[in-house]
Structure formats: structure tokens, C-alpha cells
GROMACS .gro file of C-alpha atoms in nm:
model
  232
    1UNK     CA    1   0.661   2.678  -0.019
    2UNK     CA    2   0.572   2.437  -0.309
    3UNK     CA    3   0.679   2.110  -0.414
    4UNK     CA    4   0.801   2.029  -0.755
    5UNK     CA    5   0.849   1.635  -0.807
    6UNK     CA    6   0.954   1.501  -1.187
    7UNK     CA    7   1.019   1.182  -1.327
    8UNK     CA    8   1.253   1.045  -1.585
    9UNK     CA    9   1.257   0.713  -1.731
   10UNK     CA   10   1.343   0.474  -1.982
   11UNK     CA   11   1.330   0.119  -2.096
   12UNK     CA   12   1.625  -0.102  -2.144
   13UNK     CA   13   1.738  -0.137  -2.455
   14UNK     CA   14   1.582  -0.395  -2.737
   15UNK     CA   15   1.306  -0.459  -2.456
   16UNK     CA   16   0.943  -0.457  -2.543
   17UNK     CA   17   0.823  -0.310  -2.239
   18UNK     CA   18   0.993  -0.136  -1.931
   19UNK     CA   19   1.007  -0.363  -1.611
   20UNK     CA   20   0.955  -0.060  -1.340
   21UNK     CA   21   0.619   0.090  -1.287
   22UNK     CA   22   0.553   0.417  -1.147
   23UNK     CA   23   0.242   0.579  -1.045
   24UNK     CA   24   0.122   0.871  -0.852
   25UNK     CA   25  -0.185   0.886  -0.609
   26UNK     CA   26  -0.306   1.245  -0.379
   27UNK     CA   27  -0.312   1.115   0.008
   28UNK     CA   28  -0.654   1.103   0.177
   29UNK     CA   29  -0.528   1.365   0.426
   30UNK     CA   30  -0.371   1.571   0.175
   31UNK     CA   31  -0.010   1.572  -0.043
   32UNK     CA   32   0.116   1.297  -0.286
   33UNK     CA   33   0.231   0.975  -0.285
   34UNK     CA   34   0.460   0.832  -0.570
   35UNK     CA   35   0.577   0.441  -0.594
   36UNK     CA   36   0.836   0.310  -0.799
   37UNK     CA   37   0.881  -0.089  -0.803
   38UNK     CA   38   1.131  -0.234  -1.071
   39UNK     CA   39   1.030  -0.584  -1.113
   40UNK     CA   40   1.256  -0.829  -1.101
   41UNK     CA   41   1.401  -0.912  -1.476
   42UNK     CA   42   1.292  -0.721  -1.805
   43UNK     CA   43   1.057  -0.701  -2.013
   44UNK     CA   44   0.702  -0.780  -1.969
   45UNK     CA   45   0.749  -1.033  -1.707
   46UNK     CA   46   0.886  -0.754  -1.490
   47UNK     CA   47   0.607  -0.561  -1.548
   48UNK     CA   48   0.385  -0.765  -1.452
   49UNK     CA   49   0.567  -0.838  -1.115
   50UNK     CA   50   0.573  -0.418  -1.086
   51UNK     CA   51   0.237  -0.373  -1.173
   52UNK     CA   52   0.144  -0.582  -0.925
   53UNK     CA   53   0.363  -0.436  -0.661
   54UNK     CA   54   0.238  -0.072  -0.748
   55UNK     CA   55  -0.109  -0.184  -0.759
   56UNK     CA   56  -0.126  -0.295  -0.424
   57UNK     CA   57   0.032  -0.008  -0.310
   58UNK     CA   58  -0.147   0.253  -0.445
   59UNK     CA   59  -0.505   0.087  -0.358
   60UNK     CA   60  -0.368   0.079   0.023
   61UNK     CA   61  -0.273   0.452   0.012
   62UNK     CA   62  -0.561   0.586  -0.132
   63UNK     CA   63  -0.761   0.423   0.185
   64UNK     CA   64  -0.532   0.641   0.432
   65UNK     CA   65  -0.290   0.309   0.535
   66UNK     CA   66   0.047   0.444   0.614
   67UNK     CA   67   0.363   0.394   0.372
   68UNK     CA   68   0.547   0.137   0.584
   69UNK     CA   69   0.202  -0.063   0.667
   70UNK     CA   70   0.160  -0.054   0.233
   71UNK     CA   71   0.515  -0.191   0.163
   72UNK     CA   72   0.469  -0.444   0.395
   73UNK     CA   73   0.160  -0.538   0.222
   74UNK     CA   74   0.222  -0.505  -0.125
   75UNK     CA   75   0.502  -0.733  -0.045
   76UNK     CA   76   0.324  -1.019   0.126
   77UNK     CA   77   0.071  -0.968  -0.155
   78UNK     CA   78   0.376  -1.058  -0.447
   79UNK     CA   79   0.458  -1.349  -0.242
   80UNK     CA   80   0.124  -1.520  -0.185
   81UNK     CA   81   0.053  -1.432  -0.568
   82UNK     CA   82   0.363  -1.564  -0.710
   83UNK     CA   83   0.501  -1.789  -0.416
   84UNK     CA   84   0.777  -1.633  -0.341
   85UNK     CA   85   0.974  -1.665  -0.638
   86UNK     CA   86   0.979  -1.339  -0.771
   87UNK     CA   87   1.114  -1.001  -0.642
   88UNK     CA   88   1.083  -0.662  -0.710
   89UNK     CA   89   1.209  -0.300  -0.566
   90UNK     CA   90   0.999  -0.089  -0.444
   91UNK     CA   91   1.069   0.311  -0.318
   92UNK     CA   92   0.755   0.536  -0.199
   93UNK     CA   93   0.833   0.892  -0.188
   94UNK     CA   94   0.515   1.055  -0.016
   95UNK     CA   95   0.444   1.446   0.049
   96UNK     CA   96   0.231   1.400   0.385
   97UNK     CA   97   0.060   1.749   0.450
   98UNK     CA   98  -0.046   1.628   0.796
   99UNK     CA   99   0.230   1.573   0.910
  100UNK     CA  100   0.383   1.847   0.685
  101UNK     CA  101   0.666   1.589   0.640
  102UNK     CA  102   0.874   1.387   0.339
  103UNK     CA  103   0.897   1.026   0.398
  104UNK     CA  104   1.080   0.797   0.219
  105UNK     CA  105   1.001   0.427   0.250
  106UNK     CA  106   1.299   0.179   0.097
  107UNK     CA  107   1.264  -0.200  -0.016
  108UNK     CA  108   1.495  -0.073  -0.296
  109UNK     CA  109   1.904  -0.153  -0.231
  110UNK     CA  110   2.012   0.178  -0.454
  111UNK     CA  111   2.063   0.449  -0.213
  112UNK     CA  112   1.821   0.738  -0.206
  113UNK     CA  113   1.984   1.084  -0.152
  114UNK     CA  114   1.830   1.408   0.068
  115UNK     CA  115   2.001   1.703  -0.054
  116UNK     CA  116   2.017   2.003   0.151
  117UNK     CA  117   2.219   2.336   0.088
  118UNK     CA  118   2.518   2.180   0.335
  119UNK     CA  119   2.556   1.868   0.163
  120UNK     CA  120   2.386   1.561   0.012
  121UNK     CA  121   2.314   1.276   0.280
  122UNK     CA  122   2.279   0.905   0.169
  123UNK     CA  123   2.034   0.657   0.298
  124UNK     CA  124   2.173   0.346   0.222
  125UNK     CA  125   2.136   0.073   0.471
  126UNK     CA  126   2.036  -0.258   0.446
  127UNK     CA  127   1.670  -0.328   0.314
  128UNK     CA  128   1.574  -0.692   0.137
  129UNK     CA  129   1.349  -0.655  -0.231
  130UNK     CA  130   0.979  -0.743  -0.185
  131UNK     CA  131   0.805  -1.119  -0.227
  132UNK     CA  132   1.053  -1.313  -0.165
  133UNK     CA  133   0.910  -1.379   0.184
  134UNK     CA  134   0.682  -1.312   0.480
  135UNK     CA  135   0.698  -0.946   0.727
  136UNK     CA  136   0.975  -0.805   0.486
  137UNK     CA  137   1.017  -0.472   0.639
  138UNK     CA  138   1.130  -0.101   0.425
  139UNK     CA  139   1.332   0.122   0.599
  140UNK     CA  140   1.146   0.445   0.675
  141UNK     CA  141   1.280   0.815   0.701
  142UNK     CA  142   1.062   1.104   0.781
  143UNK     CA  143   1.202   1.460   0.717
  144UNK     CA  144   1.019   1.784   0.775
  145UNK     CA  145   0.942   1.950   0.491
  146UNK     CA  146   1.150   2.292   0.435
  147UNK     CA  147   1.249   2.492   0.192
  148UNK     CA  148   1.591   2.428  -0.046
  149UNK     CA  149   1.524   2.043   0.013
  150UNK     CA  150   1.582   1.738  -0.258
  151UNK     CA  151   1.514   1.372  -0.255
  152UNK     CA  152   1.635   1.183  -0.547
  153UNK     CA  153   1.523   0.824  -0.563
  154UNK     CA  154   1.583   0.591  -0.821
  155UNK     CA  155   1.571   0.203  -1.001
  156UNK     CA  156   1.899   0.027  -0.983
  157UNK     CA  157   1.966   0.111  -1.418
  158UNK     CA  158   2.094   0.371  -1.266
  159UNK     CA  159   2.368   0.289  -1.051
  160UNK     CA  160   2.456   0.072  -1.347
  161UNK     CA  161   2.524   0.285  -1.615
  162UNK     CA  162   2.774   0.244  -1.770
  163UNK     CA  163   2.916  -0.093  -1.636
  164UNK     CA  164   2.977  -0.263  -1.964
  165UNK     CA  165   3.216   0.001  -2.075
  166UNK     CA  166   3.411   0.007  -1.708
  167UNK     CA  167   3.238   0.425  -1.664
  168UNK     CA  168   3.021   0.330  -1.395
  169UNK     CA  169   2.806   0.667  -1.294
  170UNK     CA  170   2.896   0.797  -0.970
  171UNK     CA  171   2.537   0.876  -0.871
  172UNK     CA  172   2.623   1.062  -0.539
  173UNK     CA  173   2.866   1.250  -0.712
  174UNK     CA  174   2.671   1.346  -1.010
  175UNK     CA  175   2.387   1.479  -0.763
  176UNK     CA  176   2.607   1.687  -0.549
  177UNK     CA  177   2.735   1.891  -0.849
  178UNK     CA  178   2.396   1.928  -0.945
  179UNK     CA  179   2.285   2.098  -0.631
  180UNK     CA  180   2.595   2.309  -0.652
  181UNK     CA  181   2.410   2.456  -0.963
  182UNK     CA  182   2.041   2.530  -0.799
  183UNK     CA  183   1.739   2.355  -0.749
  184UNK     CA  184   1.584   2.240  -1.053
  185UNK     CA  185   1.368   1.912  -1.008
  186UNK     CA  186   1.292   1.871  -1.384
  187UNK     CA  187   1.656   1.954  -1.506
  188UNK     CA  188   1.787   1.694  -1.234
  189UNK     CA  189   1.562   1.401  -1.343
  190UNK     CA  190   1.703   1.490  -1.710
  191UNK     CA  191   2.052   1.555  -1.686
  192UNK     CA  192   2.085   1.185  -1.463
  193UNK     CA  193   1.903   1.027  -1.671
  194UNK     CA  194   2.094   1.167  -2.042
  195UNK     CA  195   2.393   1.096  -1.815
  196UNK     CA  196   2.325   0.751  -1.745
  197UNK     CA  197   2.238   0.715  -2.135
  198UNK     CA  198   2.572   0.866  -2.230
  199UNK     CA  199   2.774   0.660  -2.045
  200UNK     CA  200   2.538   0.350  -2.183
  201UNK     CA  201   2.613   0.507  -2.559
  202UNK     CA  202   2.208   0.489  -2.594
  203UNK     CA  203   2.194   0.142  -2.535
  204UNK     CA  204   2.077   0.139  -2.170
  205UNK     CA  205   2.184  -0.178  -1.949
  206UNK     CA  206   1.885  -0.199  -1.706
  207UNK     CA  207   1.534  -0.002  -1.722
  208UNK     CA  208   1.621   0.338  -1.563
  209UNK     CA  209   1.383   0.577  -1.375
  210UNK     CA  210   1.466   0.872  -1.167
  211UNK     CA  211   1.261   1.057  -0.915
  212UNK     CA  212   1.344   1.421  -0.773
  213UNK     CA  213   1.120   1.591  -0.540
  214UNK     CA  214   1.223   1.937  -0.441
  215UNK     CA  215   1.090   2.137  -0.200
  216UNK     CA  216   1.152   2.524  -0.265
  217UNK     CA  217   0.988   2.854  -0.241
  218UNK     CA  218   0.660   2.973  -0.417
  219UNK     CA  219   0.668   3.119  -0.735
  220UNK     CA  220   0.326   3.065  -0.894
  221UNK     CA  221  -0.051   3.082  -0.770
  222UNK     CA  222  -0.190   2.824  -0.549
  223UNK     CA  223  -0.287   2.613  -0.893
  224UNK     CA  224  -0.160   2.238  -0.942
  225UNK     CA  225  -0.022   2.134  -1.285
  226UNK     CA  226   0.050   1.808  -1.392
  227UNK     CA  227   0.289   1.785  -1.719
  228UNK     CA  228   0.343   1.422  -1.870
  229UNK     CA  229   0.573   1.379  -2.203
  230UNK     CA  230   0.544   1.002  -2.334
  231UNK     CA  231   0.702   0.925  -2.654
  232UNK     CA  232   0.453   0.767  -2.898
   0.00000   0.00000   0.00000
């Protein structure tokens, strides 16, 4: 097996900066970790709130702490740093090769889908934003890791493209015919994401970044690559 994970993302439009923040870390005991907060508002003062978030994060996974144990920090952290008064999302989407499992951790209300060749399952229950209070707990899913299997995680731009024109994207929709036409991590991160700017005419509502990690069989040599395409 391998594991193919891409990212798409974008600012919102006539913003300076993008509010989320994404970064990627290897695990002590071996696989990936990648966390996504979207700080609350736009702009540079939710990046700052993000950075912050992912920061803390990050620093707490590369030390071995478990995914639920860093959420749980990293939020207590944006609360004793900006006293409760600001919020952000945060997803982390972690390959653990110890446990040879996929686990998902949510403070993020957008829905993260697990697609599977018999259908596309939604988590979606209820999980509060981080900072805006003490012992603020994610929801956590572990999943073993198998071939033919898809998470797709996401910022809330998302889920609201295309609201000022009345076309809101159907997210779950969009991702099950998507998986009706193969596994492809990198065309899935692209074709939500140019789907999201349609419906927003090019003008995006919200900062928008998509995560698919797909687990599927081997088809190269036991090198890692790492491709990155930033517009300059």
C-alpha cells in the first residue's frame, strides 16, 4: 500500500493573507501528521489565531503526544493566550504506522468524509471550535488503514461556496461522484476546490482548503516525494 495525501487551498477574495494554516509534521513512531486550523475571521488576524493553533500542535506531535491530548492543548493554549475571545477550527488528519491506523481528530463543525468503495460515510457530530474555553474536547475516529480508502477534510469556505449566489456546493455529493470516477487524491483536492471557485465566480466567500488522503495500492519504489505549487 501507499498513501497519497494533497492539499488545495486558497485565500478569500480581496484578503491580504489567508486565515487557515496548514502544516505537515512525520510522527515520532512513524507516518504523518497534517493540521488544518482556520482562524476565526480573515485576513491576518486569522492567521495569527491559526498560526498559533498549528504551532502548538505541531510542537506537541513531534514529541510523540497523541492527536486528541494535542487538540486539547493547542486549544487551552489559544485561550490562555488570547483569553478566550478568539476561536479557530482545527482538523488533524494523522497516518499512525504503529498503529497502522487513520485518525481523524475534529474541533472543526464541517463534516469530514471516509470514502470507501460502498459508499462515502460522514462524520459530523457535534464538536465546539478551539479557545473559547477550558477541556474543549475533538471528536476522534480511528480507522485501519486499507487499501481503496479516502478521507476528505476541509475549512468551512467550503461548505460555503457559493452562498451569495443561492448554489450552495453539495460537498457530500460532489465527493461521492468523485469516487465513482477512481481514486485520485490530487485530482480530488482540485476539482473541489475549482468547484467551490466556480460556484463563487472567482471571488471566493471564505478562505478554502481541502485535504484528501487516499490510501491505495503501490505503484512506485519505496521513495517519498513531496510536491508543493505556491503561486508567487
Amino acid at each position: 500500500m501507499e498513501a497519497v495525501v494533497a492539499v488545495a487551498k486558497v485565500g478569500k477574495y480581496a484578503t491580504s493573507e489567508s486565515g487557515d494554516s496548514l502544516e505537515m509534521i512525520e510522527r515520532p513512531g512513524g507516518g504523518l501528521s497534517f493540521v488544518l486550523a482556520d482562524g476565526q475571521r480573515s485576513g491576518k488576524a486569522a492567521k495569527a489565531i491559526s498560526n498559533v493553533v498549528v504551532r502548538k500542535a505541531i510542537s506537541l506531535l513531534s514529541e510523540g503526544v497523541r492527536d486528541g491530548a494535542a487538540a486539547r492543548a493547542a486549544s487551552d493554549y489559544l485561550f490562555t493566550y488570547r483569553g478566550g475571545k478568539v476561536s479557530a477550527t482545527l482538523n488533524i488528519l494523522s497516518i499512525d504506522l504503529q498503529t497502522e491506523t487513520i485518525v481523524i481528530t475534529r474541533n472543526n463543525p464541517a463534516p469530514v468524509f471516509i470514502v470507501r468503495p460502498d459508499g462515502v460515510e460522514t462524520l459530523d457530530s457535534s464538536v465546539s471550535p478551539v479557545g473559547v474555553q477550558r477541556n474543549i474536547r475533538p471528536h476522534i475516529t480511528e480507522i485501519p488503514l486499507k487499501e481503496n480508502l479516502a478521507v476528505v477534510l476541509f475549512s468551512d469556505g467550503l461548505t460555503h461556496a457559493g452562498d451569495r449566489k443561492g448554489d450552495q456546493l453539495d460537498v457530500r455529493g460532489f465527493v461521492q461522484q468523485l469516487s465513482n470516477q477512481g481514486l485520485d487524491a490530487r485530482a480530488w483536492a482540485d476539482r473541489l476546490l475549482e468547484e467551490a471557485l466556480r460556484r463563487d465566480e472567482g471571488r471566493p466567500v471564505d478562505d478554502i482548503s481541502v485535504v484528501v488522503a487516499a490510501v491505495q495500492p503501490r505503484s512506485t519504489d519505496d521513495a517519498r516525494r513531496l510536491t508543493v505549487r505556491v503561486p508567487l
